[in-house]
Amino acid sequence: MPNVLFSLMLLGALCSHGHSMSREEKRKLKNQVVEMFDHAYKNYMDHAYPADELMPLTCRGRVRGLEPSRGDVDDALGKFSLTLIDTLDTLVLLNKTTEFEAAVRRVLSDVRLDNDIVVSVFETNIRVLGGLLGGHSMAVMLRDEGQHMQWYQDELLHMAKDLGLRLLPAFNTSSGLPYPRVNLKHGVRGPETRTGTETETCTACAGTIILEFAALSRFTGDPVFEAHARRAMDFLWEKRQRNSNLVGTTINIHSGEWVRRDSGVGAGIDSYYEYLLKAYVLLGDDQFLQRFNIHYASIMKYISQPPLLLDVHIHKPLLPARTWMDSLLAFFPGLQVLKGDIRPAIETHEMLYQVTKKHNFLPEAFTTDFRVHWAQHPLRPEFAESTYFLYKATGDAYYLEAGRTILDNLNRFARVPCGFAAMKDVRTGSHEDRMDSFFLAEMFKYLFLLFAEADDLLFDIEDYVFTTEAHLLPLSLSMAPQSSSVPSNRTVIVQPEVELDDFDWTCPNTRLLFTDPAFPNNLREPIRSAVDKSCPRPLPYRCVHKQASPGVASVVSTFPHGVVTAFREPGIGRPPLRAQDFMANNPEHLELLRRMGVSLIHLKDGRVQLVQHATQAVSAVAAEDGVRFMQEMMELSSQQQKEQLPPRAIQIVSHPFFGRVVLTAGPAQFGTDLSKSSTGVRGFVTVAEPYSGCSEITNAEYVRGHIALLQRGQCMFAEKARNIQKAGAIGGIVIDDNEGSSSDTAPLFQMAGDGRSTDDVTLPVLFLFHKEGKILLEALKEYREVEVLLSDKARDRATIFKGKPLPGSLIEGSVDVQEAEEGCLTEATTPTSSEPAGESQMSTVELDEAVAGEAAPSHEGVGPAGEDAGPAEKMSASEAEGGPAEAEAAAAQPDRSPEAKEKPEGGANSQSVDELLADWQEDLEAFKQMEKDEL
Ligand code: DMJ
């Protein structure tokens, strides 16, 4: 057995101190994991199978093509019962051998791999090929033990080979790097494939093949798979940046050029590093370890700033490339444990644990001061994975408590009657109709192993290596013969710059690390308090100045939401056109802008950018007016951003939902401010008549004392609110009439007033997109009596049901736990104007075309950012033609260059607007890429 694993076992044996948990308590938690797995798996099998995934809110299967496309995320779905295959070896790990036998039989009889469908090579490899191989490994283990699977004749392996052959065409590039997608039936060549035109892929996508392909080769004796995977690994290694020894995030599969040169350990790269180290563990090939160690030394030099892990540029590795971290990097402490570098693993894990406690889950992205940057959380397992590895390494029961936190939060916030739903927004607790297959493949394995004793397992877990999808491959494969049909460019690495010492730490000396039993706790303590002290708070404004060209001062102002605009040195004088009066569709205003040297650029995404060139103004006075106008515009923009309201939550509290389904809702700029209400507003829903709510309510006897459901359209939102209020409603929910709209795909919606005082509206009104509205209407159809809670964030079920019994004893147990760090949490759910919006919001005035001319003044609107995580914001927007004008300043991320960091707030900066915009663009692309890779 490779010594890496041996060292882990040693660590576990030697380091048990600090916290403690009784065997009985551990057993209870282990049983709780099994109960939760059963809930997820049973609902998938009962309501979704043979579909690829379960949609836990609507309780049905996600069939690609039948649901609105979610873009690249759907490339994981190949109509091959993805979740079932991904879950096979989890069943055995959890001792469910009977269910495993049944599941294997179903896979063999039902699953087809020759579908005419384009899938992601990476996802299909790690989830489906890995799932089949993990299933095969378990089947063989059980068969050899003589009790189960006696009928098994390697059928899963045959399927795996069939799938491997279907993936191989993707590797037909001159570089050997795979195309990102392949058609399972037709490959990548020819129009019928509907793919094969892509030119780039992510580093992890090309570098996360070797474990599965090598296992396939060694199980089948056919070397072709391993040879292709080695070739891709060799190519990536050759292309590393030779000075920094880092790799970029995206690479051109033909030329080998780095397309994106930012480098981290999270999205886009993560499992490339993982597979280098694990390829050594599985295959015993030193070359992989050498490469890993060289990369690792660079990661620790440039990217790791314990407890943070921050992306840098591969060519300028001292330059941070981002101000935030993504949740995928949470696997890294686990990998560091495997490498034997426990100290930074403890530190980074502690940071992640504190962020988890603050927001209940790791948000998809969070800032360096631990605020939400991207608010989703698709039930990713990486944090649980690292928690397990750290527990194994240290034996410290502190990590069992971390595991308990994960369990409790899953039960409290993600559990729904039909499975577990991804978090749409960790701040509000709202859900997405999604339960990814990795939740069953990975999450339950790591959590079960965390709490299980060795004798709870049917086999020795030390005999296996986990793939990135937590599939189990036997270490015995290292003994299998390896031949090479496709030669790999194997080179012996002689790297003088690599300290041999780095290799010493591959097997940590536990006596040295843990002489002091308080060692792990001493490492964690300062990090804990650092995160504690950084409850979400507004970032101060930063104004930075730059000398644009000799003698001409320019100003670049970076605003909290990333709004940036540039203008020449301000002068004096009063502008003839005030920013608050400006309307982008008013020709007179446009002419005035022109005279002031202000040009209006319509960006591709529909936003409008204002830039002033003083030299283009018709006179010096006009130039000064222009400067003033721009200043006003920026002030207005920042004020409007402050007025943006965070999303709200609608929690269905009646049977059988009991608070477990939470829908993301848009706020209103009028009526009850739910963020100021500690209890929210609770009531039964009823559909108003007329459904539009645009005239007197005719079913007032039903609406009275209820929350009225209304359809969007035909009149102003405020008018609807007044009508239902008059009828005695205690709240209102406006449902979008736009078929198929959803908070999954559209920026959140903020309902504006009608341009007049709305002080008379005193009830709360929230907005639901069509899809979420449908969930509510369906519930009403099915259960007739549906009670909801309108609030600023999902409430703890223990609070909602105070004094009343809750269904399910295990869940009851979990709600006893006090809400962690309530103070912080509350702040986190109420983002300030300076918090980068996890969700962009749209403020709108709803009006028909007849009244559009009398629209509210332009400054009432706040526009969409266009991208979920993008920092851009509209200054004003209208839904109706002829409505309020649009004006926009371009957006940028706050400057994080080392120079900027050193300078005091408001100090000088050397980045041009273009650079700032380019940075922002990169940032935005990083998000897109992240979603694309769905890593
Ligand atoms: C899994 O599919 C794999 O772990 C992958 O390597 C990265 N992310 C997802 C889960 O988050």
mmCIF file of C-alpha atoms in Angstrom, residues 713-872:
data_model
loop_
_atom_site.group_PDB
_atom_site.id
_atom_site.type_symbol
_atom_site.label_atom_id
_atom_site.label_comp_id
_atom_site.label_asym_id
_atom_site.label_seq_id
_atom_site.Cartn_x
_atom_site.Cartn_y
_atom_site.Cartn_z
ATOM 1 C CA GLY A 713 -49.975 42.464 -15.404
ATOM 2 C CA GLN A 714 -52.667 44.892 -16.466
ATOM 3 C CA CYS A 715 -51.999 47.505 -13.763
ATOM 4 C CA MET A 716 -49.407 48.775 -11.334
ATOM 5 C CA PHE A 717 -48.231 46.515 -8.519
ATOM 6 C CA ALA A 718 -49.291 49.128 -5.973
ATOM 7 C CA GLU A 719 -52.803 49.156 -7.367
ATOM 8 C CA LYS A 720 -53.098 45.403 -6.885
ATOM 9 C CA ALA A 721 -51.843 45.820 -3.341
ATOM 10 C CA ARG A 722 -54.430 48.508 -2.579
ATOM 11 C CA ASN A 723 -57.267 46.395 -3.956
ATOM 12 C CA ILE A 724 -56.478 43.331 -1.894
ATOM 13 C CA GLN A 725 -55.804 45.451 1.163
ATOM 14 C CA LYS A 726 -59.248 46.959 0.780
ATOM 15 C CA ALA A 727 -60.680 43.454 0.621
ATOM 16 C CA GLY A 728 -59.053 42.650 3.966
ATOM 17 C CA ALA A 729 -56.069 40.596 2.811
ATOM 18 C CA ILE A 730 -53.098 40.333 5.152
ATOM 19 C CA GLY A 731 -50.582 39.958 2.366
ATOM 20 C CA GLY A 732 -50.214 39.427 -1.352
ATOM 21 C CA ILE A 733 -48.168 37.331 -3.719
ATOM 22 C CA VAL A 734 -47.932 38.463 -7.313
ATOM 23 C CA ILE A 735 -47.192 35.595 -9.698
ATOM 24 C CA ASP A 736 -45.462 36.254 -12.982
ATOM 25 C CA ASP A 737 -47.634 35.660 -16.041
ATOM 26 C CA ASN A 738 -44.539 35.024 -18.088
ATOM 27 C CA GLU A 739 -44.726 31.291 -18.777
ATOM 28 C CA GLY A 740 -41.554 29.461 -17.727
ATOM 29 C CA SER A 741 -39.867 32.373 -15.939
ATOM 30 C CA SER A 742 -37.937 31.292 -12.898
ATOM 31 C CA SER A 743 -35.550 32.659 -10.349
ATOM 32 C CA ASP A 744 -33.138 29.985 -11.582
ATOM 33 C CA THR A 745 -32.702 31.790 -14.834
ATOM 34 C CA ALA A 746 -33.814 35.398 -14.339
ATOM 35 C CA PRO A 747 -32.488 38.136 -12.115
ATOM 36 C CA LEU A 748 -34.650 38.739 -9.097
ATOM 37 C CA PHE A 749 -37.485 41.139 -9.431
ATOM 38 C CA GLN A 750 -38.162 44.137 -7.275
ATOM 39 C CA MET A 751 -41.625 45.674 -7.464
ATOM 40 C CA ALA A 752 -41.538 49.447 -7.589
ATOM 41 C CA GLY A 753 -44.299 51.799 -6.510
ATOM 42 C CA ASP A 754 -46.396 53.772 -8.920
ATOM 43 C CA GLY A 755 -44.538 57.056 -8.716
ATOM 44 C CA ARG A 756 -46.900 58.359 -6.033
ATOM 45 C CA SER A 757 -46.790 57.928 -2.321
ATOM 46 C CA THR A 758 -47.397 54.333 -1.337
ATOM 47 C CA ASP A 759 -47.533 55.016 2.387
ATOM 48 C CA ASP A 760 -51.141 53.843 2.403
ATOM 49 C CA VAL A 761 -50.064 50.295 1.491
ATOM 50 C CA THR A 762 -49.429 48.550 4.782
ATOM 51 C CA LEU A 763 -49.502 44.863 3.938
ATOM 52 C CA PRO A 764 -46.530 42.857 2.597
ATOM 53 C CA VAL A 765 -46.497 41.979 -1.090
ATOM 54 C CA LEU A 766 -43.979 39.631 -2.701
ATOM 55 C CA PHE A 767 -43.268 38.588 -6.264
ATOM 56 C CA LEU A 768 -42.854 35.038 -7.529
ATOM 57 C CA PHE A 769 -41.641 34.026 -10.929
ATOM 58 C CA HIS A 770 -43.903 31.758 -12.905
ATOM 59 C CA LYS A 771 -42.169 28.507 -12.002
ATOM 60 C CA GLU A 772 -42.130 29.181 -8.274
ATOM 61 C CA GLY A 773 -45.692 30.508 -8.463
ATOM 62 C CA LYS A 774 -46.716 27.260 -10.105
ATOM 63 C CA ILE A 775 -45.312 25.273 -7.201
ATOM 64 C CA LEU A 776 -47.562 27.276 -4.891
ATOM 65 C CA LEU A 777 -50.621 26.988 -7.140
ATOM 66 C CA GLU A 778 -50.078 23.237 -7.548
ATOM 67 C CA ALA A 779 -49.833 22.873 -3.786
ATOM 68 C CA LEU A 780 -53.099 24.789 -3.453
ATOM 69 C CA LYS A 781 -54.751 22.563 -6.042
ATOM 70 C CA GLU A 782 -53.619 19.443 -4.278
ATOM 71 C CA TYR A 783 -54.027 20.356 -0.628
ATOM 72 C CA ARG A 784 -56.626 23.171 -0.757
ATOM 73 C CA GLU A 785 -55.425 24.639 2.531
ATOM 74 C CA VAL A 786 -51.962 26.033 2.025
ATOM 75 C CA GLU A 787 -50.385 28.218 4.631
ATOM 76 C CA VAL A 788 -47.300 30.266 3.912
ATOM 77 C CA LEU A 789 -44.918 32.462 5.803
ATOM 78 C CA LEU A 790 -43.722 35.635 4.111
ATOM 79 C CA SER A 791 -40.409 36.791 5.511
ATOM 80 C CA ASP A 792 -36.947 38.049 4.739
ATOM 81 C CA LYS A 793 -35.421 34.591 5.128
ATOM 82 C CA ALA A 794 -36.581 31.071 5.836
ATOM 83 C CA ARG A 795 -37.383 30.646 9.479
ATOM 84 C CA ASP A 796 -36.157 27.872 11.639
ATOM 85 C CA ARG A 797 -38.815 25.212 11.753
ATOM 86 C CA ALA A 798 -38.507 25.010 15.504
ATOM 87 C CA THR A 799 -39.597 28.635 15.695
ATOM 88 C CA ILE A 800 -42.429 28.192 13.238
ATOM 89 C CA PHE A 801 -43.824 25.202 15.031
ATOM 90 C CA LYS A 802 -43.135 26.351 18.546
ATOM 91 C CA GLY A 803 -45.038 24.034 20.841
ATOM 92 C CA LYS A 804 -46.361 21.921 17.981
ATOM 93 C CA PRO A 805 -44.976 18.512 17.058
ATOM 94 C CA LEU A 806 -42.803 18.332 13.998
ATOM 95 C CA PRO A 807 -42.907 15.370 11.646
ATOM 96 C CA GLY A 808 -40.002 12.939 11.773
ATOM 97 C CA SER A 809 -38.118 12.395 15.004
ATOM 98 C CA LEU A 810 -34.724 12.798 13.382
ATOM 99 C CA ILE A 811 -35.668 16.164 12.052
ATOM 100 C CA GLU A 812 -37.075 17.123 15.395
ATOM 101 C CA GLY A 813 -33.746 16.325 16.911
ATOM 102 C CA SER A 814 -32.016 18.530 14.458
ATOM 103 C CA VAL A 815 -34.167 21.590 15.034
ATOM 104 C CA ASP A 816 -33.285 21.652 18.677
ATOM 105 C CA VAL A 817 -29.939 22.979 17.713
ATOM 106 C CA GLN A 818 -29.761 26.708 18.237
ATOM 107 C CA GLU A 819 -29.411 28.709 15.097
ATOM 108 C CA ALA A 820 -25.724 29.316 14.814
ATOM 109 C CA GLU A 821 -24.496 32.812 15.355
ATOM 110 C CA GLU A 822 -27.855 34.355 14.868
ATOM 111 C CA GLY A 823 -26.453 37.843 14.901
ATOM 112 C CA CYS A 824 -24.177 37.232 12.018
ATOM 113 C CA LEU A 825 -26.771 35.276 10.170
ATOM 114 C CA THR A 826 -29.281 38.069 10.301
ATOM 115 C CA GLU A 827 -26.792 40.489 8.941
ATOM 116 C CA ALA A 828 -25.826 38.059 6.268
ATOM 117 C CA THR A 829 -29.384 37.813 5.073
ATOM 118 C CA THR A 830 -29.697 41.530 4.710
ATOM 119 C CA PRO A 831 -26.994 42.482 2.280
ATOM 120 C CA THR A 832 -25.975 46.067 2.447
ATOM 121 C CA SER A 833 -25.540 48.211 -0.562
ATOM 122 C CA SER A 834 -21.917 47.319 -0.707
ATOM 123 C CA GLU A 835 -22.321 43.594 -0.693
ATOM 124 C CA PRO A 836 -21.762 42.153 -4.135
ATOM 125 C CA ALA A 837 -25.156 40.925 -5.137
ATOM 126 C CA GLY A 838 -25.386 37.179 -5.124
ATOM 127 C CA GLU A 839 -28.516 37.777 -7.092
ATOM 128 C CA SER A 840 -28.952 40.716 -9.304
ATOM 129 C CA GLN A 841 -32.252 42.442 -8.903
ATOM 130 C CA MET A 842 -34.555 44.266 -11.205
ATOM 131 C CA SER A 843 -36.654 47.087 -10.022
ATOM 132 C CA THR A 844 -39.502 47.783 -12.283
ATOM 133 C CA VAL A 845 -42.593 49.806 -12.765
ATOM 134 C CA GLU A 846 -45.456 47.712 -13.974
ATOM 135 C CA LEU A 847 -47.730 49.653 -16.224
ATOM 136 C CA ASP A 848 -49.535 49.259 -19.481
ATOM 137 C CA GLU A 849 -48.539 51.159 -22.551
ATOM 138 C CA ALA A 850 -51.311 53.697 -22.116
ATOM 139 C CA VAL A 851 -49.803 55.028 -18.917
ATOM 140 C CA ALA A 852 -46.207 54.447 -19.872
ATOM 141 C CA GLY A 853 -45.714 58.063 -20.781
ATOM 142 C CA GLU A 854 -46.457 59.055 -17.201
ATOM 143 C CA ALA A 855 -43.894 56.687 -15.885
ATOM 144 C CA ALA A 856 -42.196 57.171 -12.602
ATOM 145 C CA PRO A 857 -39.031 59.185 -12.735
ATOM 146 C CA SER A 858 -36.049 57.315 -14.035
ATOM 147 C CA HIS A 859 -34.292 57.095 -10.716
ATOM 148 C CA GLU A 860 -36.988 54.820 -9.346
ATOM 149 C CA GLY A 861 -35.672 51.877 -11.254
ATOM 150 C CA VAL A 862 -32.699 49.724 -10.515
ATOM 151 C CA GLY A 863 -31.708 47.528 -13.368
ATOM 152 C CA PRO A 864 -30.616 43.959 -13.764
ATOM 153 C CA ALA A 865 -27.010 43.038 -13.599
ATOM 154 C CA GLY A 866 -27.535 40.599 -16.387
ATOM 155 C CA GLU A 867 -25.392 38.001 -14.658
ATOM 156 C CA ASP A 868 -26.092 36.312 -11.397
ATOM 157 C CA ALA A 869 -22.836 37.232 -9.890
ATOM 158 C CA GLY A 870 -21.898 40.106 -12.074
ATOM 159 C CA PRO A 871 -21.397 43.322 -10.272
ATOM 160 C CA ALA A 872 -22.953 45.498 -12.949
#
